[in-house]
Each structure stands twice: as structure tokens, then as C-alpha cells.
């Protein structure tokens, strides 16, 4: 048997990190067993589905590198197939038409709740033989007795009594099929052998198994993944911060960091923290997933992201960094090779957004100094050091504008003034960068370039003179 898994998001919003973890588990399980991974877009909710949400799903999957073997399939292109199955169920008396009004259903629900019974449809229309021309919905005729046992690959044996399951609607009054019907038909038609999805779907599973059996189809194996919680113990949502995959990309996270983090929410391999995708394919198996919910920890994600930035291929990091610089109004083509900048900066940032922010000085002048850094280092006492540095730098030929010569020049000025190197280098650093932190002063000078260095020293001297007047 060829393993076939699927990721089936609904395009009614952003691609949630919880959905991505489900997609990742489905992807890894298929890859480990030499199987097939399918992408299916469940877009039958016409009022809430949107083209933008579909694009966000496809964009997120591409960014993460979760390549699917088949699809994307769209449920809206299969409406004829769903209606054929529903009509067959009616013909076999496994489903029936129902014209119960909302008023009757509301009254029924109130009566049941008053008796402290579980609210469920009472089968009022089961034997009424309504015609197709009058307004109606279609309900599946659920078995009245017995139980449905789900041998879940994560939760183990879970039993549901059929007496607790009502006759759910499988076609709405407007003629559109409902989720529980479409997913059953799709999983069968697409040959899905293993359904890996969030455990919020566990209560749907017995209903879907009953439909599969009524149609004479073999149910797939199920694995219901526990939900992801925020630090407060509630389900992860926007109030906890970003939950959209695209948002994490835009905040400067690398796809490998996000995938590495998500796979560890509920799964582990000893004490190992870092995994390549190939390692995950080799080591992962769905029956090793913990059944308890996991909490999202942004600090841990930051740690992983910093690791992948620090140890990433500088060319790739530069490629990913470029659009973040663009959002700051920086054109990387206007200065030194961005790869050279990454080589000296990549160990200094947790995200690409942070890396862009601390590297922008290389390509453009800044508007203001960090207040604390300017107060400490751009004082009248620093004026002479900056003036001597400017004079020395101005005399250097462009071909001599390289780290060794630049470092020697700074040291010479410090020796001439009989002060420690920091008394010269720190005012220079603030003049060049606008803050008290940067790569080594020699590399910083080289990246900024001679023309910008002289211009920024002039700006710092003007600042010091103005401060003296104040």
C-alpha cells in the first residue's frame, strides 16, 4: 500500500502556524514511507473563502518548502461529484430530505437543554419522504445504536456512541455540500490512507466513518494532532502575537527555523534540538507525537532563528535579507556587496528584520544618533580625536581603504593623543553608525567607505560643536 496523506486548509483567512505543523507532519509521514503528499483547498464555504487566502496558502507552502506531489485540488471544482454521492445516499435511504424550520430546531434545542440532554436532531423528517422540489436540506441517516471506535495513531482507542451522534446536514438549503460530506468523498476519491489533522476534528471522525461505511468505503487511519496553546494556556490566536506563516516570514524568520520549531511542538527525538529536513524525514513518525497540547514559546523560536541566520549560507541570507532592506528604503546595490555585509553581521541578529536594521547604516546615512550613545561618546572631549581621524582618512588613497590600514590609522591617532583605543574608536563608531554597537571599527570603516566616512565625521563634529554651544 502506498501511503497517501493530505493537507486540506480552508481558505477563509491566513495560513495558521497550527495548520503548518499539521502540513509538516503529513509531509514528513508521507516522505518517510515513500508516499504521496497532497494539497487540497477546501473552499466550499463560498461566503468566507477568498482568492487572497488561497494565494496565502500557496505562498506559505512555497516559502516553507513543503512540496506537494499532487494538487492543489479545489472542492468548488468537484460539486457535481458531491451531489452525485448525496443523491445516491438518498436513493439508498441512507440520507433524507428535511424541511424543519429554524423555529422548530431552536425550540427542540431549548427543550433538550432544559432536560440536560445533549442537543441533537430528533429525526423528525426521517420517514416523511419529502420531494426534491420543496425547500429542504439533506441529512445523513446516522446509525441509531452501537458505537464507532477510532484507533487513533496519537490518542489510541477512542469510542463514540452512535446514540450521541445526530443526523448531520450534508447538503444545505442552497444546494451546497457541507464539510463532513466533502471530506469523506475527497479522502476516498484521492486514496488518502492516513488523515493527519488537528484534534479539534476528532469529534467529526465518527460521523465521517459512519458515512464511509454507509457508502461501502474503507476508512483511512486517523491521527489527531493536539492543538498549540499560547503561554496563557488558551488556544494560540492573534492575541498571542503573529500566528500567520506569512507574518513570520515578514518579521524576518527563516522557513527552516519555523519548521524546526513547529516539529518540536509535540514531537521529540531524545534531546536533539536542531534538525535538517532530511533528518526529520528519517526520524519522524506520527505515532511518536505527544497527545498533550504544546505551548508556543517565541523565545525558543528566536533562538532557533538566530542559529540558522548565524550558520546559514551568506549568499542565501543576503538574498533573503534584501527585501527587508528594501522596506527600509535601502538599495543594496548602492553600496558594498550584501554578502560581505552579511558575513560580518549575521551573528549579531535574531531575525532578518533586525539584521536589516543594524546593517542599513552601510548603505545610507541615518537621521539621528542614539541618545545614550551620543551623550556618552559625542562630547567636546572627542572633538580632537575625530578631527585628527578625518584628516588621516582624507589622506588615504582609495586603494588603501582596507581593514588593516584603517585599523592602523585609528591606533595611530589614539597613540598620538596618548589615550586608550576606545576613546577614539567609540566616538568614531557613533559618528559612523549612529549607535555604540557595530562590527569591528576597521570593518565598519571599510563597509561605509571613504566618502561617507568623511561626511559622517563632519556631521558628528557639527553635532559636538552644537552641543558645546548649548
XYZ file of C-alpha atoms in Angstrom:
470
model
C 0.000 0.000 0.000
C 1.302 3.429 -0.941
C 0.954 5.937 1.905
C -1.081 8.968 0.821
C -1.550 11.972 3.129
C -3.100 15.348 2.543
C -3.105 18.897 3.871
C -6.553 20.388 3.442
C -6.747 24.013 4.603
C -9.836 26.175 4.317
C -9.087 29.498 2.538
C -11.056 31.651 4.945
C -8.087 33.567 6.377
C -4.333 33.337 6.803
C -2.306 30.113 6.868
C -2.093 29.433 10.622
C 1.064 28.028 12.215
C -1.073 25.243 13.680
C -2.104 24.286 10.163
C 1.512 24.408 9.044
C 2.515 21.962 11.775
C -0.238 19.607 10.569
C 1.001 20.019 7.000
C 4.570 19.338 8.146
C 3.577 16.161 9.993
C 1.614 14.953 6.931
C 4.536 15.808 4.642
C 7.132 14.045 6.828
C 4.987 10.946 7.282
C 4.488 10.598 3.526
C 8.152 11.219 2.737
C 9.382 8.777 5.402
C 7.286 5.963 3.964
C 7.901 6.755 0.298
C 4.355 8.005 -0.070
C 2.439 10.863 -1.675
C 1.620 14.251 -0.119
C -1.435 16.058 -1.494
C -2.630 19.663 -1.161
C -6.394 20.125 -1.182
C -8.113 23.509 -0.778
C -11.456 23.106 0.984
C -13.161 26.179 -0.432
C -16.861 25.248 -0.331
C -17.565 27.999 2.246
C -18.264 30.479 -0.538
C -19.089 33.392 1.771
C -15.787 33.259 3.679
C -13.361 31.802 1.137
C -11.274 34.258 -0.859
C -8.671 34.271 -3.601
C -6.295 36.165 -1.286
C -6.495 33.366 1.272
C -5.835 30.753 -1.416
C -2.771 32.723 -2.509
C -1.598 32.979 1.103
C -1.787 29.179 1.415
C 0.156 28.562 -1.785
C 2.678 31.291 -0.944
C 3.209 29.905 2.550
C 3.705 26.338 1.347
C 6.226 27.507 -1.243
C 8.144 29.619 1.283
C 8.332 26.698 3.704
C 9.498 24.301 1.008
C 6.697 21.804 1.691
C 6.404 20.497 -1.841
C 3.226 18.575 -2.572
C 3.104 15.759 -5.107
C -0.477 16.276 -6.240
C -2.772 19.301 -6.287
C -3.763 21.807 -5.379
C -7.258 20.381 -5.724
C -10.229 22.705 -5.169
C -13.511 21.444 -3.771
C -15.514 24.018 -5.717
C -14.444 22.159 -8.862
C -15.970 18.905 -7.527
C -19.508 19.996 -6.635
C -21.035 17.641 -9.210
C -19.271 14.680 -7.624
C -20.513 15.583 -4.120
C -24.103 15.977 -5.283
C -23.922 12.635 -7.084
C -22.891 10.935 -3.820
C -25.624 12.729 -1.864
C -28.260 11.699 -4.394
C -27.014 8.112 -4.200
C -27.353 8.198 -0.405
C -30.932 9.457 -0.727
C -31.723 6.758 -3.267
C -30.421 4.088 -0.895
C -32.352 5.654 2.024
C -29.072 6.405 3.780
C -29.909 10.125 3.704
C -33.176 12.065 3.630
C -34.615 15.500 2.947
C -35.560 17.681 5.913
C -37.647 20.871 5.944
C -37.616 21.570 9.671
C -37.753 25.306 10.304
C -35.224 27.164 12.415
C -38.018 27.884 14.873
C -38.684 24.152 15.366
C -34.982 23.378 15.722
C -34.468 26.192 18.237
C -37.422 25.000 20.290
C -36.130 21.416 20.182
C -32.711 22.537 21.364
C -34.165 24.507 24.288
C -36.264 21.533 25.377
C -33.280 19.210 25.292
C -31.075 21.617 27.219
C -33.833 22.097 29.812
C -33.801 18.319 30.321
C -29.986 18.466 30.389
C -29.871 16.249 27.316
C -27.208 16.659 24.649
C -28.723 18.820 21.863
C -29.219 16.735 18.721
C -31.646 16.456 15.828
C -34.543 14.128 16.664
C -35.004 12.536 13.233
C -38.382 14.227 12.707
C -38.127 14.060 8.888
C -36.639 10.574 8.590
C -39.865 8.995 7.331
C -41.632 11.940 5.730
C -40.493 11.271 2.140
C -40.215 14.926 1.125
C -39.960 15.728 -2.570
C -36.918 17.412 -4.136
C -38.871 20.495 -5.306
C -39.729 21.931 -1.915
C -37.150 23.840 0.190
C -35.068 21.427 2.232
C -31.692 20.327 3.479
C -30.363 16.778 3.236
C -29.360 14.848 6.379
C -27.304 11.694 6.681
C -29.140 8.874 8.445
C -26.746 8.038 11.267
C -26.963 4.565 12.850
C -29.209 4.566 15.924
C -27.217 2.123 18.034
C -23.768 0.715 18.527
C -20.523 2.629 18.684
C -17.775 3.907 16.449
C -14.232 3.105 17.539
C -11.409 5.283 16.282
C -7.992 3.650 16.583
C -6.162 6.940 16.587
C -2.413 6.857 15.933
C -1.829 9.528 18.586
C -4.685 9.234 21.091
C -5.143 5.479 20.920
C -8.600 3.887 21.108
C -11.442 6.428 21.268
C -15.039 5.157 21.286
C -18.158 7.155 20.373
C -21.744 6.037 20.961
C -23.993 6.416 17.920
C -26.770 7.492 20.255
C -24.783 10.679 20.858
C -24.455 11.443 17.147
C -27.312 13.107 15.288
C -28.312 13.125 11.640
C -25.979 15.842 10.423
C -26.723 18.023 7.403
C -24.720 17.016 4.337
C -26.346 19.439 1.840
C -27.517 22.913 2.756
C -30.707 24.566 1.652
C -28.835 26.437 -1.078
C -27.673 23.123 -2.570
C -24.059 23.336 -1.348
C -22.475 20.283 0.305
C -21.122 20.523 3.855
C -17.641 19.809 5.166
C -18.274 16.375 6.642
C -19.595 15.089 3.310
C -16.982 16.659 1.057
C -14.046 15.489 3.156
C -15.354 11.919 3.110
C -15.727 11.897 -0.669
C -12.378 13.595 -1.269
C -10.433 11.309 1.048
C -11.901 8.270 -0.679
C -11.510 9.554 -4.254
C -7.943 10.719 -3.623
C -6.955 7.434 -1.996
C -5.966 9.008 1.318
C -4.614 6.295 3.598
C -3.751 8.457 6.620
C -5.598 11.573 7.770
C -3.379 13.733 9.981
C -5.246 16.778 11.308
C -5.907 18.820 14.432
C -7.663 17.163 17.345
C -10.454 19.719 17.092
C -11.661 17.415 14.281
C -11.756 14.314 16.472
C -15.495 14.675 17.135
C -16.139 14.774 13.377
C -14.344 11.485 12.832
C -17.087 9.060 13.959
C -19.609 10.839 11.733
C -17.256 10.591 8.771
C -16.511 6.924 9.481
C -20.248 6.171 9.540
C -20.656 7.854 6.151
C -17.701 5.979 4.698
C -19.101 2.679 5.887
C -22.583 3.527 4.587
C -21.034 4.128 1.169
C -19.100 0.863 1.357
C -15.750 2.637 1.559
C -12.843 1.740 3.814
C -11.957 4.489 6.327
C -8.384 5.790 6.381
C -6.217 5.705 9.502
C -6.536 8.817 11.641
C -4.029 10.789 13.696
C -5.345 13.816 15.556
C -2.605 16.270 16.462
C -3.009 18.212 19.740
C -3.546 21.933 19.480
C -0.944 24.644 20.033
C -1.512 26.876 23.054
C -0.336 30.340 23.957
C 1.617 30.970 27.160
C -1.671 31.583 28.999
C -2.864 28.047 28.247
C -5.525 29.061 25.735
C -5.568 28.143 22.064
C -2.984 30.078 20.071
C -4.586 33.120 18.452
C -3.825 36.647 17.282
C -3.856 37.983 20.838
C -0.676 35.973 21.488
C 1.112 37.619 18.549
C 1.564 36.573 14.954
C 0.023 33.248 14.000
C 0.149 33.667 10.226
C 3.009 31.971 8.429
C 3.392 34.933 6.072
C 3.599 37.245 9.098
C 6.534 35.264 10.465
C 8.233 35.500 7.086
C 7.674 39.261 7.059
C 9.050 39.525 10.602
C 12.319 38.047 9.400
C 12.111 34.391 10.360
C 13.688 31.714 8.181
C 11.499 28.843 6.978
C 13.871 26.214 8.367
C 13.706 27.844 11.819
C 9.909 27.867 11.833
C 9.677 24.264 10.624
C 12.301 23.112 13.124
C 10.399 24.848 15.903
C 6.942 23.582 14.920
C 8.021 19.956 14.606
C 9.243 20.062 18.202
C 5.798 21.144 19.431
C 4.588 17.696 20.362
C 7.384 15.555 18.911
C 10.956 14.946 20.013
C 13.966 12.770 19.311
C 15.925 12.492 22.519
C 17.427 15.835 23.457
C 18.170 16.871 19.878
C 17.033 20.439 19.153
C 18.230 21.070 15.607
C 17.137 19.055 12.589
C 17.605 19.334 8.870
C 14.587 18.448 6.742
C 16.348 15.246 5.644
C 16.899 14.281 9.282
C 13.239 14.898 10.056
C 12.151 12.675 7.183
C 14.400 9.918 8.542
C 13.492 10.275 12.231
C 9.859 11.402 12.345
C 6.908 9.095 12.820
C 3.376 10.088 13.673
C 2.884 7.574 16.492
C 5.658 9.361 18.411
C 3.664 12.598 18.628
C 2.633 13.515 22.164
C -1.113 13.617 22.803
C -0.827 16.631 25.144
C -1.108 20.182 23.842
C 2.119 22.179 23.378
C 2.789 25.829 24.236
C 4.227 28.288 21.742
C 7.416 29.944 23.019
C 8.605 32.856 20.894
C 11.944 32.977 22.738
C 12.734 29.434 21.607
C 11.802 30.326 18.033
C 14.088 33.368 18.244
C 16.945 31.158 19.448
C 16.480 28.778 16.532
C 16.189 31.607 14.043
C 19.380 33.219 15.302
C 21.161 29.884 14.933
C 20.034 29.470 11.326
C 20.953 33.052 10.435
C 24.372 32.740 12.073
C 25.212 29.432 10.402
C 23.385 29.971 7.119
C 24.984 30.319 3.705
C 25.825 34.058 3.480
C 24.653 34.189 -0.140
C 21.256 32.770 0.796
C 20.940 35.020 3.855
C 21.796 38.010 1.678
C 19.107 37.006 -0.816
C 16.510 36.729 1.958
C 17.714 39.944 3.617
C 17.417 42.123 0.526
C 13.624 42.724 0.648
C 13.824 43.634 4.329
C 16.393 46.301 3.493
C 14.108 47.458 0.696
C 11.333 48.065 3.220
C 13.719 50.448 4.995
C 14.290 52.357 1.775
C 17.723 50.814 1.314
C 19.020 49.782 -2.081
C 21.727 47.128 -1.518
C 23.113 47.851 -4.986
C 24.134 51.335 -3.804
C 26.994 50.082 -1.651
C 29.207 47.089 -0.918
C 28.220 43.540 -1.817
C 25.446 42.479 0.537
C 27.171 39.137 1.086
C 30.136 40.994 2.620
C 27.753 42.790 4.972
C 26.098 39.519 5.986
C 29.479 37.923 6.703
C 30.230 40.497 9.410
C 26.673 40.941 10.724
C 24.938 37.555 10.657
C 25.993 36.582 14.180
C 24.507 39.781 15.582
C 20.774 39.407 14.852
C 17.851 37.163 15.808
C 15.740 37.970 12.743
C 16.254 39.280 9.225
C 14.322 42.412 10.211
C 16.838 43.027 12.980
C 19.710 42.216 10.621
C 18.380 44.770 8.129
C 18.023 47.415 10.838
C 21.601 47.050 12.076
C 23.008 46.925 8.523
C 21.192 49.886 6.966
C 23.966 52.262 8.037
C 26.257 50.691 5.458
C 24.105 51.972 2.605
C 22.522 55.189 3.831
C 23.095 57.975 6.335
C 20.964 57.871 9.461
C 18.702 60.666 10.650
C 19.585 60.760 14.345
C 22.028 59.387 16.879
C 21.081 57.025 19.639
C 20.587 59.452 22.516
C 22.530 57.481 25.117
C 25.421 56.760 22.730
C 25.690 60.402 21.628
C 25.551 61.653 25.213
C 28.406 59.370 26.229
C 30.671 59.495 23.184
C 29.974 62.632 21.129
C 31.240 65.038 23.791
C 33.568 68.016 23.335
C 36.410 65.800 24.573
C 36.002 63.652 21.456
C 36.326 66.560 19.054
C 40.108 66.473 18.633
C 40.136 62.695 18.033
C 37.502 62.986 15.320
C 39.269 65.931 13.679
C 42.560 64.007 13.545
C 40.811 60.890 12.236
C 39.139 62.908 9.495
C 42.441 64.396 8.448
C 44.157 60.992 8.395
C 41.294 59.311 6.470
C 41.183 62.130 3.951
C 44.831 61.492 3.109
C 44.321 57.786 2.464
C 44.071 56.707 -1.143
C 41.025 54.660 -2.109
C 43.184 51.610 -2.772
C 44.397 51.836 0.841
C 40.855 51.838 2.207
C 41.089 48.335 3.628
C 40.795 46.950 7.181
C 44.454 46.615 8.102
C 45.335 50.168 7.054
C 42.189 51.608 8.618
C 42.809 49.876 11.943
C 46.419 51.093 11.930
C 45.235 54.659 11.289
C 42.838 54.596 14.240
C 45.528 53.197 16.524
C 47.991 55.879 15.401
C 45.551 58.627 16.359
C 44.989 57.041 19.771
C 48.761 56.815 20.317
C 49.301 60.418 19.221
C 46.662 61.598 21.718
C 48.020 59.222 24.395
C 44.571 57.763 25.080
C 43.141 54.276 25.078
C 41.861 52.993 21.762
C 38.256 53.086 22.950
C 38.430 56.848 23.480
C 38.982 57.180 19.732
C 37.129 54.185 18.327
C 33.853 54.669 20.191
C 33.230 58.291 19.144
C 34.151 57.230 15.595
C 31.746 54.289 15.768
C 28.851 56.506 16.906
C 29.733 59.003 14.168
C 29.646 56.266 11.516
C 26.754 54.118 12.732
C 24.673 56.346 14.982
C 24.945 53.959 17.950
C 27.603 52.389 20.148
C 27.465 48.893 18.617
C 28.777 47.751 15.250
C 31.250 45.247 13.787
C 34.974 45.930 14.360
C 35.836 49.539 13.624
C 38.150 48.533 10.770
C 35.414 46.527 9.006
C 32.838 49.222 9.737
C 35.043 51.842 8.088
C 35.627 49.637 5.081
C 31.909 48.959 4.577
C 30.858 52.592 4.982
C 33.502 53.773 2.507
C 35.708 56.838 2.415
C 33.221 59.413 1.131
C 30.504 58.530 3.621
C 33.045 58.279 6.454
C 34.258 61.824 5.917
C 30.689 63.095 5.579
C 29.549 61.424 8.779
C 32.568 62.609 10.773
C 31.730 66.156 9.630
C 28.153 65.636 10.855
C 29.401 64.372 14.227
C 31.763 67.341 14.608
C 28.897 69.715 13.875
C 26.829 67.896 16.480
C 29.615 68.263 19.066
C 30.035 71.962 18.295
C 26.324 72.494 18.655
C 26.320 70.618 21.930
C 29.163 72.783 23.226
C 27.194 75.936 22.430
C 24.176 74.571 24.289
